[in-house]
Amino acid sequence: QVQLVQSGAEVKKPGASVKVSCKASGYTLTSYGISWVRQAPGQGLEWMGWISTFNANTHYAQNLQGRVSMTTDTSTSTAFMELRSLRSDDTAVYYCARIAKWGEEFFDLWGRGTLVTVSS
Amino acid sequence: EIVLTQSPGTLSLSPGERATLSCRASQSVSSSYLAWYQRKPGQAPRLLIYGASSRATGIPDRFSGSGSATDFTLTISRLEPEDFAVYYCQQYGSSPITFGQGTRLEIK
């Protein structure tokens, strides 16, 4: 079955880091790019950036530059998103999504989301 | 950054009725790179439409997309019970990628 399976919910303190995983199954990870999208409570969807799973090139949203890193481990078909220096407004559900067509960043497969709660 | 404004915020209709959802962009969307997604509680978002009017694989033909430049529409011709959900538009014609705030389609 083609799917993206994300890691479980996390609770972090302000200033800490979180690393969310996204394992691809049913297809070859390196055949498609991965984007990360988040949704804070009561807010809309916010694109965070993408990673080329083929050559590890990345492109991050400007407001997250310096705090976010996207990586992949092709041996386990897993993509990762790490967010550092967490703040309370980073509390959100984080989704990984498969880029359907390189050069056209719409998403044909999504994970179910990982809730990250930042609280002291 | 292109801001997408969806309307209405909530749409109350009955099964069998026609639903028309709007997505308006603050600037022209390059190459009509506009997608629509459906999301139900506890589920991953589902791609419905890309390129403004192309249906994704496996999407029933009661879903159709139209529009260009700054005005886009998702139409559901005859609502089925499983269609009641939240719908989002997304533009991918320019960076950063942006999403609309969503339209909640609820049963009347």
mmCIF file of C-alpha atoms in Angstrom:
data_model
loop_
_atom_site.group_PDB
_atom_site.id
_atom_site.type_symbol
_atom_site.label_atom_id
_atom_site.label_comp_id
_atom_site.label_asym_id
_atom_site.label_seq_id
_atom_site.Cartn_x
_atom_site.Cartn_y
_atom_site.Cartn_z
ATOM 1 C CA GLN A 1 0.000 0.000 0.000
ATOM 2 C CA VAL A 2 1.337 3.399 -0.993
ATOM 3 C CA GLN A 3 1.502 5.558 2.103
ATOM 4 C CA LEU A 4 3.526 7.913 4.236
ATOM 5 C CA VAL A 5 3.732 6.865 7.863
ATOM 6 C CA GLN A 6 4.662 9.570 10.337
ATOM 7 C CA SER A 7 6.103 9.306 13.826
ATOM 8 C CA GLY A 8 4.024 9.807 16.929
ATOM 9 C CA ALA A 9 3.039 12.891 18.868
ATOM 10 C CA GLU A 10 5.699 14.880 20.707
ATOM 11 C CA VAL A 11 5.663 17.268 23.656
ATOM 12 C CA LYS A 12 8.603 19.642 23.877
ATOM 13 C CA LYS A 13 9.656 22.566 26.027
ATOM 14 C CA PRO A 14 10.358 25.998 24.547
ATOM 15 C CA GLY A 15 13.884 26.161 23.184
ATOM 16 C CA ALA A 16 14.095 22.437 22.510
ATOM 17 C CA SER A 17 14.226 20.682 19.134
ATOM 18 C CA VAL A 18 11.921 18.131 17.555
ATOM 19 C CA LYS A 19 12.577 15.700 14.747
ATOM 20 C CA VAL A 20 9.585 14.198 12.929
ATOM 21 C CA SER A 21 9.957 11.204 10.646
ATOM 22 C CA CYS A 22 7.982 10.213 7.574
ATOM 23 C CA LYS A 23 8.478 6.713 6.185
ATOM 24 C CA ALA A 24 7.509 6.004 2.602
ATOM 25 C CA SER A 25 6.093 2.612 1.763
ATOM 26 C CA GLY A 26 4.767 1.133 -1.459
ATOM 27 C CA TYR A 27 6.933 3.333 -3.644
ATOM 28 C CA THR A 28 10.577 4.412 -3.992
ATOM 29 C CA LEU A 29 11.287 7.464 -1.837
ATOM 30 C CA THR A 30 13.832 8.887 -4.264
ATOM 31 C CA SER A 31 11.316 8.989 -7.113
ATOM 32 C CA TYR A 32 9.409 11.909 -5.585
ATOM 33 C CA GLY A 33 10.237 14.976 -3.531
ATOM 34 C CA ILE A 34 8.808 15.543 -0.073
ATOM 35 C CA SER A 35 7.347 18.719 1.362
ATOM 36 C CA TRP A 36 6.419 19.501 4.923
ATOM 37 C CA VAL A 37 3.276 21.424 5.820
ATOM 38 C CA ARG A 38 2.003 22.375 9.254
ATOM 39 C CA GLN A 39 -1.264 23.531 10.728
ATOM 40 C CA ALA A 40 -1.429 25.345 14.046
ATOM 41 C CA PRO A 41 -4.660 25.160 16.064
ATOM 42 C CA GLY A 42 -7.327 27.276 14.419
ATOM 43 C CA GLN A 43 -4.986 28.301 11.640
ATOM 44 C CA GLY A 44 -4.579 27.431 7.992
ATOM 45 C CA LEU A 45 -2.050 25.192 6.308
ATOM 46 C CA GLU A 46 1.496 26.560 6.184
ATOM 47 C CA TRP A 47 4.095 25.234 3.759
ATOM 48 C CA MET A 48 7.465 24.759 5.435
ATOM 49 C CA GLY A 49 9.705 23.672 2.593
ATOM 50 C CA TRP A 50 10.717 20.763 0.412
ATOM 51 C CA ILE A 51 13.538 18.320 -0.065
ATOM 52 C CA SER A 52 14.622 16.591 -3.199
ATOM 53 C CA THR A 53 14.932 12.983 -2.085
ATOM 54 C CA PHE A 54 17.155 12.350 -5.116
ATOM 55 C CA ASN A 55 19.983 14.798 -4.379
ATOM 56 C CA ALA A 56 19.033 16.201 -0.950
ATOM 57 C CA ASN A 57 18.597 19.749 -2.241
ATOM 58 C CA THR A 58 16.302 21.744 0.018
ATOM 59 C CA HIS A 59 14.231 24.906 -0.134
ATOM 60 C CA TYR A 60 12.790 26.312 3.069
ATOM 61 C CA ALA A 61 10.134 28.888 3.795
ATOM 62 C CA GLN A 62 11.793 32.183 4.562
ATOM 63 C CA ASN A 63 10.223 32.520 8.017
ATOM 64 C CA LEU A 64 11.745 29.187 9.097
ATOM 65 C CA GLN A 65 15.228 29.656 7.624
ATOM 66 C CA GLY A 66 17.868 28.826 10.191
ATOM 67 C CA ARG A 67 15.510 26.798 12.403
ATOM 68 C CA VAL A 68 14.384 23.990 10.108
ATOM 69 C CA SER A 69 16.276 21.151 8.455
ATOM 70 C CA MET A 70 14.881 18.520 6.113
ATOM 71 C CA THR A 71 16.834 15.356 5.463
ATOM 72 C CA THR A 72 16.327 11.837 4.155
ATOM 73 C CA ASP A 73 17.675 8.381 4.877
ATOM 74 C CA THR A 74 17.287 6.468 1.646
ATOM 75 C CA SER A 75 18.332 3.199 3.286
ATOM 76 C CA THR A 76 15.132 3.270 5.343
ATOM 77 C CA SER A 77 12.993 5.262 2.864
ATOM 78 C CA THR A 78 12.450 7.894 5.534
ATOM 79 C CA ALA A 79 12.301 11.664 5.402
ATOM 80 C CA PHE A 80 12.898 13.820 8.453
ATOM 81 C CA MET A 81 12.016 17.336 9.482
ATOM 82 C CA GLU A 82 13.860 18.904 12.403
ATOM 83 C CA LEU A 83 12.719 22.181 13.944
ATOM 84 C CA ARG A 84 14.966 23.888 16.488
ATOM 85 C CA SER A 85 14.536 26.620 19.095
ATOM 86 C CA LEU A 86 10.887 25.695 19.498
ATOM 87 C CA ARG A 87 8.373 28.357 20.537
ATOM 88 C CA SER A 88 4.789 28.031 21.667
ATOM 89 C CA ASP A 89 3.558 29.119 18.253
ATOM 90 C CA ASP A 90 5.279 26.075 16.735
ATOM 91 C CA THR A 91 2.537 23.969 18.315
ATOM 92 C CA ALA A 92 0.893 22.380 15.306
ATOM 93 C CA VAL A 93 0.162 19.222 13.387
ATOM 94 C CA TYR A 94 3.056 18.564 11.017
ATOM 95 C CA TYR A 95 2.408 16.751 7.741
ATOM 96 C CA CYS A 96 4.757 15.288 5.207
ATOM 97 C CA ALA A 97 3.470 15.236 1.650
ATOM 98 C CA ARG A 98 4.720 13.711 -1.573
ATOM 99 C CA ILE A 99 5.352 16.116 -4.437
ATOM 100 C CA ALA A 100 3.423 14.622 -7.319
ATOM 101 C CA LYS A 101 5.451 16.096 -10.148
ATOM 102 C CA TRP A 102 8.837 17.729 -9.817
ATOM 103 C CA GLY A 103 8.585 21.374 -10.791
ATOM 104 C CA GLU A 104 4.886 21.386 -9.890
ATOM 105 C CA GLU A 105 4.679 21.251 -6.134
ATOM 106 C CA PHE A 106 1.225 19.856 -5.521
ATOM 107 C CA PHE A 107 0.871 16.881 -3.239
ATOM 108 C CA ASP A 108 -0.678 13.569 -4.190
ATOM 109 C CA LEU A 109 0.021 11.679 -0.976
ATOM 110 C CA TRP A 110 0.026 12.909 2.590
ATOM 111 C CA GLY A 111 0.914 11.470 5.947
ATOM 112 C CA ARG A 112 -1.698 11.537 8.697
ATOM 113 C CA GLY A 113 0.180 14.189 10.620
ATOM 114 C CA THR A 114 2.241 14.439 13.810
ATOM 115 C CA LEU A 115 1.079 16.662 16.650
ATOM 116 C CA VAL A 116 3.915 18.649 18.183
ATOM 117 C CA THR A 117 3.029 20.495 21.368
ATOM 118 C CA VAL A 118 5.414 23.113 22.726
ATOM 119 C CA SER A 119 4.690 23.906 26.337
ATOM 120 C CA SER A 120 6.602 24.699 29.473
ATOM 121 C CA GLU B 1 3.494 35.966 -1.304
ATOM 122 C CA ILE B 2 0.201 35.053 -2.951
ATOM 123 C CA VAL B 3 -2.688 35.153 -0.497
ATOM 124 C CA LEU B 4 -5.563 32.784 -1.259
ATOM 125 C CA THR B 5 -9.009 33.701 0.048
ATOM 126 C CA GLN B 6 -11.619 30.969 0.091
ATOM 127 C CA SER B 7 -15.324 31.602 0.270
ATOM 128 C CA PRO B 8 -17.629 30.901 1.846
ATOM 129 C CA GLY B 9 -16.048 29.934 5.132
ATOM 130 C CA THR B 10 -18.826 27.435 5.743
ATOM 131 C CA LEU B 11 -21.297 26.039 3.230
ATOM 132 C CA SER B 12 -24.404 24.199 4.422
ATOM 133 C CA LEU B 13 -26.020 21.978 1.817
ATOM 134 C CA SER B 14 -27.967 18.728 1.550
ATOM 135 C CA PRO B 15 -26.913 15.529 -0.185
ATOM 136 C CA GLY B 16 -27.798 15.707 -3.863
ATOM 137 C CA GLU B 17 -27.274 19.468 -4.074
ATOM 138 C CA ARG B 18 -24.555 21.230 -6.015
ATOM 139 C CA ALA B 19 -21.643 22.823 -4.158
ATOM 140 C CA THR B 20 -19.617 25.731 -5.506
ATOM 141 C CA LEU B 21 -16.465 26.720 -3.615
ATOM 142 C CA SER B 22 -14.409 29.764 -4.504
ATOM 143 C CA CYS B 23 -10.685 30.487 -4.200
ATOM 144 C CA ARG B 24 -9.467 33.976 -5.044
ATOM 145 C CA ALA B 25 -5.767 34.840 -5.338
ATOM 146 C CA SER B 26 -4.186 38.188 -4.486
ATOM 147 C CA GLN B 27 -2.065 37.924 -7.658
ATOM 148 C CA SER B 28 -2.310 35.905 -10.811
ATOM 149 C CA VAL B 29 -1.406 32.237 -10.286
ATOM 150 C CA SER B 30 1.271 31.289 -12.759
ATOM 151 C CA SER B 31 0.335 28.556 -15.263
ATOM 152 C CA SER B 32 -2.912 27.938 -13.371
ATOM 153 C CA TYR B 33 -0.897 26.002 -10.809
ATOM 154 C CA LEU B 34 -3.829 25.667 -8.420
ATOM 155 C CA ALA B 35 -4.778 22.510 -6.525
ATOM 156 C CA TRP B 36 -7.720 21.515 -4.346
ATOM 157 C CA TYR B 37 -7.661 19.132 -1.388
ATOM 158 C CA GLN B 38 -10.291 17.506 0.787
ATOM 159 C CA ARG B 39 -9.674 16.815 4.435
ATOM 160 C CA LYS B 40 -11.783 14.825 6.852
ATOM 161 C CA PRO B 41 -11.197 14.672 10.620
ATOM 162 C CA GLY B 42 -8.357 12.357 11.544
ATOM 163 C CA GLN B 43 -7.461 11.670 7.937
ATOM 164 C CA ALA B 44 -4.695 12.831 5.664
ATOM 165 C CA PRO B 45 -5.619 15.476 3.106
ATOM 166 C CA ARG B 46 -6.621 14.060 -0.288
ATOM 167 C CA LEU B 47 -5.699 15.631 -3.602
ATOM 168 C CA LEU B 48 -8.767 16.301 -5.754
ATOM 169 C CA ILE B 49 -7.713 18.698 -8.499
ATOM 170 C CA TYR B 50 -4.405 20.008 -9.833
ATOM 171 C CA GLY B 51 -3.579 22.429 -12.627
ATOM 172 C CA ALA B 52 -6.881 24.147 -11.808
ATOM 173 C CA SER B 53 -8.973 21.572 -13.679
ATOM 174 C CA SER B 54 -7.276 18.161 -13.832
ATOM 175 C CA ARG B 55 -8.819 15.508 -11.622
ATOM 176 C CA ALA B 56 -6.417 13.419 -9.598
ATOM 177 C CA THR B 57 -6.347 9.663 -9.954
ATOM 178 C CA GLY B 58 -9.450 7.987 -8.577
ATOM 179 C CA ILE B 59 -11.418 11.181 -7.988
ATOM 180 C CA PRO B 60 -15.091 10.873 -9.019
ATOM 181 C CA ASP B 61 -16.202 13.016 -11.934
ATOM 182 C CA ARG B 62 -18.707 14.873 -9.760
ATOM 183 C CA PHE B 63 -15.668 16.924 -8.680
ATOM 184 C CA SER B 64 -14.545 19.531 -11.179
ATOM 185 C CA GLY B 65 -12.231 22.517 -11.076
ATOM 186 C CA SER B 66 -12.214 25.630 -13.193
ATOM 187 C CA GLY B 67 -10.785 29.109 -13.385
ATOM 188 C CA SER B 68 -7.578 30.935 -14.159
ATOM 189 C CA ALA B 69 -5.441 33.895 -13.114
ATOM 190 C CA THR B 70 -6.981 34.997 -9.800
ATOM 191 C CA ASP B 71 -10.363 33.245 -9.670
ATOM 192 C CA PHE B 72 -10.807 29.523 -9.240
ATOM 193 C CA THR B 73 -13.776 27.314 -8.451
ATOM 194 C CA LEU B 74 -14.276 23.789 -7.180
ATOM 195 C CA THR B 75 -17.680 22.361 -8.052
ATOM 196 C CA ILE B 76 -19.222 19.208 -6.660
ATOM 197 C CA SER B 77 -22.136 18.447 -8.944
ATOM 198 C CA ARG B 78 -24.229 16.238 -6.674
ATOM 199 C CA LEU B 79 -23.173 15.952 -3.071
ATOM 200 C CA GLU B 80 -22.713 12.502 -1.585
ATOM 201 C CA PRO B 81 -22.690 11.982 2.206
ATOM 202 C CA GLU B 82 -18.934 11.334 2.118
ATOM 203 C CA ASP B 83 -18.246 14.739 0.524
ATOM 204 C CA PHE B 84 -18.904 16.706 3.704
ATOM 205 C CA ALA B 85 -15.445 17.812 4.770
ATOM 206 C CA VAL B 86 -13.083 20.785 4.693
ATOM 207 C CA TYR B 87 -11.689 21.857 1.322
ATOM 208 C CA TYR B 88 -8.459 23.767 0.757
ATOM 209 C CA CYS B 89 -6.993 25.392 -2.312
ATOM 210 C CA GLN B 90 -3.241 25.688 -2.815
ATOM 211 C CA GLN B 91 -1.170 27.640 -5.326
ATOM 212 C CA TYR B 92 2.188 26.282 -6.436
ATOM 213 C CA GLY B 93 2.960 28.719 -9.206
ATOM 214 C CA SER B 94 5.258 30.866 -7.122
ATOM 215 C CA SER B 95 7.252 30.555 -3.952
ATOM 216 C CA PRO B 96 6.275 30.379 -1.205
ATOM 217 C CA ILE B 97 3.564 27.801 -1.795
ATOM 218 C CA THR B 98 0.425 29.029 -0.068
ATOM 219 C CA PHE B 99 -2.940 27.596 0.947
ATOM 220 C CA GLY B 100 -6.358 29.070 1.443
ATOM 221 C CA GLN B 101 -7.958 29.054 4.875
ATOM 222 C CA GLY B 102 -10.437 26.376 3.886
ATOM 223 C CA THR B 103 -14.165 26.022 3.285
ATOM 224 C CA ARG B 104 -16.118 23.752 5.610
ATOM 225 C CA LEU B 105 -18.850 21.892 3.750
ATOM 226 C CA GLU B 106 -21.447 20.742 6.249
ATOM 227 C CA ILE B 107 -24.700 18.858 6.040
ATOM 228 C CA LYS B 108 -27.748 21.101 6.201
#
